[in-house]
Structures are given as structure tokens and as C-alpha cells.
Coordinates of C-alpha atoms and ligand atoms in Angstrom, one line a residue:
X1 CA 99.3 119.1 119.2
X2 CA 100.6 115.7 120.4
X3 CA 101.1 115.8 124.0
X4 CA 103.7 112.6 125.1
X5 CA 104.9 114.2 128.6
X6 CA 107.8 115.6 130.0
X7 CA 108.6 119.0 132.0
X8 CA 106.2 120.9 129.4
X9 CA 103.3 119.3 131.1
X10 CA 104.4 118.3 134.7
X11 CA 103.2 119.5 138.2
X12 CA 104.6 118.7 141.6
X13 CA 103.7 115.8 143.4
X14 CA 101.8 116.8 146.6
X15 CA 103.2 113.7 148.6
X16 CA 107.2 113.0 147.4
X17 CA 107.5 116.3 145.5
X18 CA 109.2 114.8 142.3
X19 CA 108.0 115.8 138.8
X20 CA 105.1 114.1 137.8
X21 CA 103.0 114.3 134.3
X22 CA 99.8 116.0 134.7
X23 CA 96.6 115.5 132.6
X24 CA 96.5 117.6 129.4
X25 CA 92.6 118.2 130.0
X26 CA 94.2 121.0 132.3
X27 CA 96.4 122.7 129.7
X28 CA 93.8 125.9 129.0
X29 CA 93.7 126.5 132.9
X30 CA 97.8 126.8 132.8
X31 CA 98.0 128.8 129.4
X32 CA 95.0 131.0 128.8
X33 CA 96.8 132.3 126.3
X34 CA 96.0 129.9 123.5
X35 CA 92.2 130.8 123.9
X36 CA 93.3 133.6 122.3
X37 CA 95.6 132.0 119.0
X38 CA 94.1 132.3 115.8
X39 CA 94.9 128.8 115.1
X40 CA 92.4 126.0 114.6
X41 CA 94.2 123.5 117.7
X42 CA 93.5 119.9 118.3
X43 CA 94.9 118.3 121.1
X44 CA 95.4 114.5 121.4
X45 CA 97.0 113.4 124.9
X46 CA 98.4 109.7 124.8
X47 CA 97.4 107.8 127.4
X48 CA 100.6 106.7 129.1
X49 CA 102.2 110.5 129.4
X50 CA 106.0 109.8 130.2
X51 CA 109.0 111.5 131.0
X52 CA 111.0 110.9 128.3
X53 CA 113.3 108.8 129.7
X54 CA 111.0 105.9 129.5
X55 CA 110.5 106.3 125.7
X56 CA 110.7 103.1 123.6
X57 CA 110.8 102.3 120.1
X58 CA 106.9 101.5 120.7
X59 CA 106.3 104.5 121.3
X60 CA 107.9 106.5 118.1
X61 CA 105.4 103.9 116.8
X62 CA 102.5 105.5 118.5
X63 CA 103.3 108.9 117.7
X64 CA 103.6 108.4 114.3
X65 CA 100.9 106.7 113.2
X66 CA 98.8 109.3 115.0
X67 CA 100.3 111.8 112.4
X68 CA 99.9 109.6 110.0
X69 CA 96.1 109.1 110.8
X70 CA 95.8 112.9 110.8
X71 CA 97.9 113.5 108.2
X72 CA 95.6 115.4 105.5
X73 CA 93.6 117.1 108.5
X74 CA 96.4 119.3 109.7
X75 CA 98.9 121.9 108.5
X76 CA 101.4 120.5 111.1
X77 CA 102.1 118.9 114.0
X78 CA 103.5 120.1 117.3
X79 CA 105.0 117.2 119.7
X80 CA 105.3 117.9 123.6
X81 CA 107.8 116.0 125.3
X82 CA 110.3 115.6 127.1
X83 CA 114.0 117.1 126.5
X84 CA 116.1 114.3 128.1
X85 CA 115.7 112.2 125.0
X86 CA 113.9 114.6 122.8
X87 CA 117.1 114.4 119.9
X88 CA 116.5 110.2 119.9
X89 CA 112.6 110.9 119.1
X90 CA 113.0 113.5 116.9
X91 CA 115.8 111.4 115.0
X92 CA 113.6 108.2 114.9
X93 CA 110.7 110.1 113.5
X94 CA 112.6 111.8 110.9
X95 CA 113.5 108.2 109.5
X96 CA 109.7 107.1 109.7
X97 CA 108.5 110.1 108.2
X98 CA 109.4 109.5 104.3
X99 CA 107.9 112.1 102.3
X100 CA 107.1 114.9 104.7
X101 CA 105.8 117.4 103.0
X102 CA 104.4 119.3 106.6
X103 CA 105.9 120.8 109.6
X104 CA 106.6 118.3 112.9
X105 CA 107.8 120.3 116.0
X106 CA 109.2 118.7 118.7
X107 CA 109.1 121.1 122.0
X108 CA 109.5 121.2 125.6
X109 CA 110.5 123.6 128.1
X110 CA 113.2 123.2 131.3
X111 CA 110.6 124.5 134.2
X112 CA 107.0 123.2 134.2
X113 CA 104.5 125.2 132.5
X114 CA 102.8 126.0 135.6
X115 CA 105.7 127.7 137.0
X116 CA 106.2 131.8 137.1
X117 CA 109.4 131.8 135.0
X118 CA 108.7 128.7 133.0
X119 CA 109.6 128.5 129.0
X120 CA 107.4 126.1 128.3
X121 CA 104.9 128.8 127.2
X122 CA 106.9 130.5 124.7
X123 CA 108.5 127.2 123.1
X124 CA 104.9 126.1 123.0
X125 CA 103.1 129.2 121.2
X126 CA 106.3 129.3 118.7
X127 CA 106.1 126.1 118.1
X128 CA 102.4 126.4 117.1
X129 CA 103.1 129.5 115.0
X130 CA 105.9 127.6 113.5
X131 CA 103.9 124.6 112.8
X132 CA 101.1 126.8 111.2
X133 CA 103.6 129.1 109.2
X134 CA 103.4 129.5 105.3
X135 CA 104.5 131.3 102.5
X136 CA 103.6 131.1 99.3
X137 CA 101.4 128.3 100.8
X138 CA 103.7 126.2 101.0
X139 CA 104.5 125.3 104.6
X140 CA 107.8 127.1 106.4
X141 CA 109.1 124.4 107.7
X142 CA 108.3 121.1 106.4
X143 CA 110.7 119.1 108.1
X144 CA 110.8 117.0 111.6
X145 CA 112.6 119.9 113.7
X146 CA 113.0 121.1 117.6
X147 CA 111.9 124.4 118.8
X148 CA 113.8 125.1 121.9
X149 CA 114.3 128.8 123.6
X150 CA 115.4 130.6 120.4
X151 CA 116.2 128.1 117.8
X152 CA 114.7 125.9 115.5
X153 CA 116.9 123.1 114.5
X154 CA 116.9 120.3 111.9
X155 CA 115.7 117.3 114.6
X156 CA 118.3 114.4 113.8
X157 CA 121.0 117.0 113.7
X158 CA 120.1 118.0 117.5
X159 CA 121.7 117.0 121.1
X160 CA 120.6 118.0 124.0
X161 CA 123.7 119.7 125.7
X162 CA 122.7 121.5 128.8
X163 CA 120.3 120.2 131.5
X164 CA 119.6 123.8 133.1
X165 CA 120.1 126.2 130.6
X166 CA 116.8 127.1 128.7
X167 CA 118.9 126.9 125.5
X168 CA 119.1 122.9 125.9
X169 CA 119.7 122.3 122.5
X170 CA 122.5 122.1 120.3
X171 CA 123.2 121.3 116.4
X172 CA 127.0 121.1 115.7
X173 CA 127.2 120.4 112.3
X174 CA 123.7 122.3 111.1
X175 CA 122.6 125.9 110.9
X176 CA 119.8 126.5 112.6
X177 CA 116.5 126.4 110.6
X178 CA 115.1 129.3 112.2
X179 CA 116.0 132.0 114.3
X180 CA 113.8 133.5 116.7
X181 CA 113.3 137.3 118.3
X182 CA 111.2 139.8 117.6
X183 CA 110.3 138.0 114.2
X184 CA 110.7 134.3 113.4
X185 CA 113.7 134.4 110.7
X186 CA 113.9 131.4 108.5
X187 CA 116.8 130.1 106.9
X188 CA 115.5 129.3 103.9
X189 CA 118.2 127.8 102.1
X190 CA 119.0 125.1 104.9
X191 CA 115.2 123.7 104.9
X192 CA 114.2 121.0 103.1
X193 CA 112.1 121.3 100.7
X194 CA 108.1 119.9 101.0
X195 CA 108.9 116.4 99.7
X196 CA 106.4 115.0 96.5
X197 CA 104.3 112.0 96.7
X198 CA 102.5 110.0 99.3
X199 CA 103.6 110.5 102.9
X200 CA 105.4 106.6 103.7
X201 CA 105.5 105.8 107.2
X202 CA 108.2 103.2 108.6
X203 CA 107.2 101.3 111.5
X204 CA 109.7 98.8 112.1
X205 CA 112.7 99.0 114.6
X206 CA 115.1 96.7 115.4
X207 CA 116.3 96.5 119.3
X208 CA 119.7 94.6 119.1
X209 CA 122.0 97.7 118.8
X210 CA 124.1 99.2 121.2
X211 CA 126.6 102.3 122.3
X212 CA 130.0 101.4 122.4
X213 CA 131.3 104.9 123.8
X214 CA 135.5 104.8 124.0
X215 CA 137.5 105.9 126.9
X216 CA 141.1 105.7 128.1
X217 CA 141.8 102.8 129.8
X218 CA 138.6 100.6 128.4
X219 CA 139.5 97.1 129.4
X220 CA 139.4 93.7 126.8
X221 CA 136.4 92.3 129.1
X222 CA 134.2 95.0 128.8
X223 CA 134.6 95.6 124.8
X224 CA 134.3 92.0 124.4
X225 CA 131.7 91.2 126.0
X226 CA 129.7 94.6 125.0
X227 CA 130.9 93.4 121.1
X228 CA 129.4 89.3 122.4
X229 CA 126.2 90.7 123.1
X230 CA 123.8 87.7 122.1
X231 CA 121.4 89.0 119.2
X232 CA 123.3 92.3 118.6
X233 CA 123.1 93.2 115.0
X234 CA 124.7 96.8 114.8
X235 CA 127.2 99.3 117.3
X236 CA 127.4 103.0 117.3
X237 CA 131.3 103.0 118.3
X238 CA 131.4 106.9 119.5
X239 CA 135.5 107.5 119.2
X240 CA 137.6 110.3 119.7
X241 CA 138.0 113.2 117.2
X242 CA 138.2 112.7 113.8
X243 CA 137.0 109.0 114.4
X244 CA 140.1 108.0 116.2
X245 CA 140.4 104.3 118.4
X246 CA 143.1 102.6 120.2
X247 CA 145.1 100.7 117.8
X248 CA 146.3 98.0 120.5
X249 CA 146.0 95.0 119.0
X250 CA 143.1 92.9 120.8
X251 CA 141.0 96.1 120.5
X252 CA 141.3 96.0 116.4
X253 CA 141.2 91.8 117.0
X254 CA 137.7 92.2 118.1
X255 CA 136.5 94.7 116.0
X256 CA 137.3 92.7 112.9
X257 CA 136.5 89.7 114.6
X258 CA 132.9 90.8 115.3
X259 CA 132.6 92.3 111.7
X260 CA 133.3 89.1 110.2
X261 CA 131.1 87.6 112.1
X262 CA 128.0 90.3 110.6
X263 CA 127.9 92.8 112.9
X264 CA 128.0 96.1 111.4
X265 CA 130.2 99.0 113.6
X266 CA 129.3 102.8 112.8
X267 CA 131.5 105.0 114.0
X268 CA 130.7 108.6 115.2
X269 CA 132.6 111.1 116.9
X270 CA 132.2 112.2 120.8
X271 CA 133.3 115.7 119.7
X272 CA 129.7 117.8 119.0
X273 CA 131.0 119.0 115.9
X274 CA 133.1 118.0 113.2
X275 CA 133.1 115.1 111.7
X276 CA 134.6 111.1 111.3
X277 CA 137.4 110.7 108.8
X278 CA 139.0 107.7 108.9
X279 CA 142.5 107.4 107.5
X280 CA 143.2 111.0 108.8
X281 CA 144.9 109.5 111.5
X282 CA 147.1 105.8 112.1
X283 CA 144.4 105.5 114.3
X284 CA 141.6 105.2 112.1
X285 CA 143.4 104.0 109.2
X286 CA 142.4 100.5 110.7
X287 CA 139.2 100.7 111.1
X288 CA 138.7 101.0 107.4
X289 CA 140.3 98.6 106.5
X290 CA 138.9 96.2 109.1
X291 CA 135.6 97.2 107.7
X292 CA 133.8 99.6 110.0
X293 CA 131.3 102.1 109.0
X294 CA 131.8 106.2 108.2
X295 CA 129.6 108.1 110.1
X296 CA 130.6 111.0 108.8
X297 CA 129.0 114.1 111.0
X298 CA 126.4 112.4 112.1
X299 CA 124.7 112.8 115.7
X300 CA 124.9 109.4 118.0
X301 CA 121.4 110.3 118.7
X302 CA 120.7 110.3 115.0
X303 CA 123.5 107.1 114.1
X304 CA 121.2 104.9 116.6
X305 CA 118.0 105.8 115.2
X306 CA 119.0 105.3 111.6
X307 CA 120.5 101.9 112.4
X308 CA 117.8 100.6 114.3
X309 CA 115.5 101.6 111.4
X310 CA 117.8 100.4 108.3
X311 CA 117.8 96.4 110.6
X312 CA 114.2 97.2 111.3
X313 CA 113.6 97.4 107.4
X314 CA 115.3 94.2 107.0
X315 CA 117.3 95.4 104.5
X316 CA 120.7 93.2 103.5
X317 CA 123.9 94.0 105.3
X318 CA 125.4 95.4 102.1
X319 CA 122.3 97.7 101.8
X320 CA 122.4 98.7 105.4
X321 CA 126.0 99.4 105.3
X322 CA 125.6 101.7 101.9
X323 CA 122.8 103.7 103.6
X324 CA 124.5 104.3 106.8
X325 CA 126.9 106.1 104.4
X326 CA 124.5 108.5 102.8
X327 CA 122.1 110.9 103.8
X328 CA 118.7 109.9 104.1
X329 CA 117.1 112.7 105.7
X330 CA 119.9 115.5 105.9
X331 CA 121.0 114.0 109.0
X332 CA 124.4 114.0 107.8
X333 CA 127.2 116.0 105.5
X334 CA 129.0 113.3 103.5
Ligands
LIG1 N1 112.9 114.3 132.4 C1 112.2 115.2 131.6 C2 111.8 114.4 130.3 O1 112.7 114.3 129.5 C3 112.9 116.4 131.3 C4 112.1 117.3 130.3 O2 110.9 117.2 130.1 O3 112.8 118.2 129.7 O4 110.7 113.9 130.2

């Protein structure tokens, strides 16, 4: 059990009242409960517990070279944190992780665990039991996935869609791994399968990416300058639909213009389900042929993880560019 902050683990702040991480040391006192699992559990707390809005690169780092370190000691790994950017970590991991062969389970809750009506206790003992579930021996789950209220989803096929509701988490364009009630149901024939050879973690992410998220009535300065970004190497350009962009002529102008110049444009859809396909429309037909990337059904959460880790590999733009196109790790339908 990886404990990286978040709700899951937060009190109230005698003095300003806000949210603020509280010392896993404390975590039998707030669940009893687990006293009573029949689980060998090992909890590590990182030293700088943060809501998740402060997550960095650095820390995906952290996190998985502790798995990696306690790799061959554990069945499977269960990751507190924090839901606001829960999908991004999940996603980054899943690109790290090559080889995963055991369960990682991302969980959290909406209400602090110390609180009466809190979920944090019941995503947390699922997530155990999920994290410890086999059959046949061979582990239930083997994948880097997100146990939230009911669900267990595939983790770079997740958003986060609802800031109140304890089902936070959506997965448009995936079935659910597992569904949860009475029983834990697994889907069996949506899971990946425990992958072979040595687990190969990735450790590298490159920063110089960005959003470009379309709107009616973007202005010329603002995509320009987003697109002149000094040291940017690759854009997530979230359009509409079925990967749909203005077709007014300075926009398309500094698309290509930027292409040319190396910098590689995936585009994703804002819809949460359904997917990018360009040439559907006159107003993606463009794109193509100005060069920009297929992201197919692809999450944005997912798209900027995978780009940041195919620059952070160093790999050649033509490489990049035919690996943003394919599946790596199920995190997309092509
Ligand atoms: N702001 C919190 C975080 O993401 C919310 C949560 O834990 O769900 O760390």
C-alpha cells in the first residue's frame, strides 16, 4: 500500500479548516477494520503526502520505482491518492510499467476517511482485496487500474467526471474491468493478460508538451503563441467530435506551420466517448493532410502521458509519431 495523499487520507485543519494530508502512521486508528484482513499489508507513506493537484512527473518517478523495488515482494500494489488528477497518474504509470505481470490499484475516496459517511473505506478494502485477488494463481487483475465506488476501470482509459458524486470516475471507450456488489465480478475477457518477461520500468518524461483545448471564438494570438511556446515538443489538440477544427485559414496556417517546424500535434476528442476520425468531416480532412496525429479514442489524460513518455524515451519523431498511433498499453481502440 503506497500512500501519496489526497482526500483518502486527509483531516481538517484545526486553524483554516481546509483539507489537509494527515500522517499514515494514523491509518489503523481511522480503519480498524484492516486489523482484521487476512492480507499480509505493508504500508510505505512518501514523505511529501500531496493533494494531487501538485503531482509532477517526479513524482510518477517516485512511485514507481518503489514498485519496482518491491516488485517480487508483493502480490500487488494498492496506490492512495488523490482523485483530481488520479486518471494522469494512473496513465503515466501504465506507460512505465512495461511488463506488468501484477495488480496496481489506484484508489481514493470523495469524503475523508475519518468522516461517518466517507468511501474511502470501502474503495480502500476493495482495492486490497482486488490487489490480492487470484485464480488459478495467476493474479485477477494484472493491470495498472482505478477502483472507485463500484467499478474497476482500465487506468489510462479513465477520467475523472464528477467532483461530488462518489462514482467519480468514468471510462468512455472501455468496459469496466470489474464490477462490484455483493461479489467482485471480473470481466475477464477485457483484462490484460499477466505480461511475460522482466518487469521494465521507464523513468524518463519529457515536460515541453501542452493542451491545446478548441473553443468557438479562439483568437490567432492565443493559438499562436500557445503553438510558439519556446522548447515545446508535442500538443494534445482536444477538438470537437469526431476530431473536428476550424478550417479558417490562419488556424490550418499555423498548424502546418508548427508541424514543419517538428512539433508533433495529437489530436483527441472533447467528447468522453467515441472516437477521432479524421477525414469524416471537411473539417478534419485537413488536419491529415497537414500532418497531425490520430488519436483515435484515446483519453487526453492518457494522450499527455503517452506523449511525454514516447519524447522522454528520446525516440525519433517518425517513431514517436508511429507509436502515438498504436496501442501500447490498451489505452486506445485503433
Ligand atoms: N484534491 C484532492 C486530491 O486530488 C481530491 C481527492 O483526493 O479526491 O488530492
Amino acid at each position: 500500500m503506497l500512500y501519496t495523499g489526497g482526500t483518502i487520507g486527509m483531516m481538517k485543519d484545526p486553524k483554516t479548516g481546509s483539507l489537509v494530508p494527515f500522517d499514515f502512521g494514523n491509518i489503523y486508528e481511522h480503519m480498524p477494520v484492516l486489523r482484521n484482513l487476512d492480507y499480509v499489508i505493508d504500508f510505505y507513506s512518501f514523505e511529501n503526502l500531496i493533494d494531487s493537484s501538485n503531482m509532477t512527473p517526479e513524482f510518477w518517478i517516485e512511485l514507481a520505482e518503489k514498485i519496482e523495488q518491491n516488485y517480487e515482494n508483493y502480490d500487488g500494489f494498492v496506490v492512495l491518492h488523490g482523485s483530481d488528477t488520479m486518471a494522469y497518474s494512473a496513465s503515466a504509470l501504465s506507460f512505465m510499467l512495461e511488463n506488468l505481470a501484477k495488480p496496481v490499484v489506484f484508489t481514493g475516496s470523495q469524503l475523508p476517511m475519518g468522516m461517518v459517511r466517507s468511501d474511502g473505506r470501502e474503495n480502500f478494502v476493495t482495492s486490497i482485496e482486488i490487489a490480492a485477488s487470484k485464480i488459478n494463481g495467476m493474479p485477477c487483475a494484472p493491470e495498472v487500474c482505478i477502483f472507485f465506488e463500484n467499478q474497476l476501470l482500465r487506468g489510462n482509459r479513465s477520467t475523472k467526471f464528477n467532483a461530488e458524486n462518489f462514482n467519480a470516475f468514468s471510462s468512455g471507450n472501455y468496459p469496466t474491468l470489474a464490477d462490484v456488489g455483493i461479489k467482485i465480478k471480473y470481466n475477464r475477457e477485457f483484462i490484460a493478460k499477466p505480461k511475460e518477461g522482466k518487469l521494465i520500468v521507464h523513468k524518463k518524461f519529457d515536460r515541453n508538451v501542452g493542451i491545446l483545448k478548441l473553443f468557438p471564438g479562439i483568437t490567432h494570438a492565443f493559438v499562436k503563441h500557445a503553438l510558439s511556446t519556446p522548447g515545446l515538443k508535442g500538443v494534445i489538440m482536444e477538438t470537437y467530435g469526431s476530431g473536428n477544427a476550424p478550417t479558417a485559414e490562419w488556424f490550418l496556417d499555423d498548424l502546418a506551420d508548427a508541424i514543419r517546424k517538428g512539433l508533433i500535434i495529437y489530436n483527441v476528442t472533447q467528447c468522453k466517448s467515441g472516437s477521432v476520425e479524421m477525414g469524416r468531416y471537411e473539417t478534419s480532412l485537413t488536419l491529415d493532410k497537414i500532418g497531425v496525429i490520430s488519436g483515435y479514442d484515446i483519453t487526453t489524460e492518457s494522450a499527455l502521458a503517452k506523449m511525454m513518455y514516447l519524447l522522454g524515451e528520446g525516440f525519433s519523431r517518425s517513431k514517436i509519431k508511429k507509436y502515438l498511433q498504436e496501442s501500447l498499453r490498451g489505452e486506445m481502440t485503433v
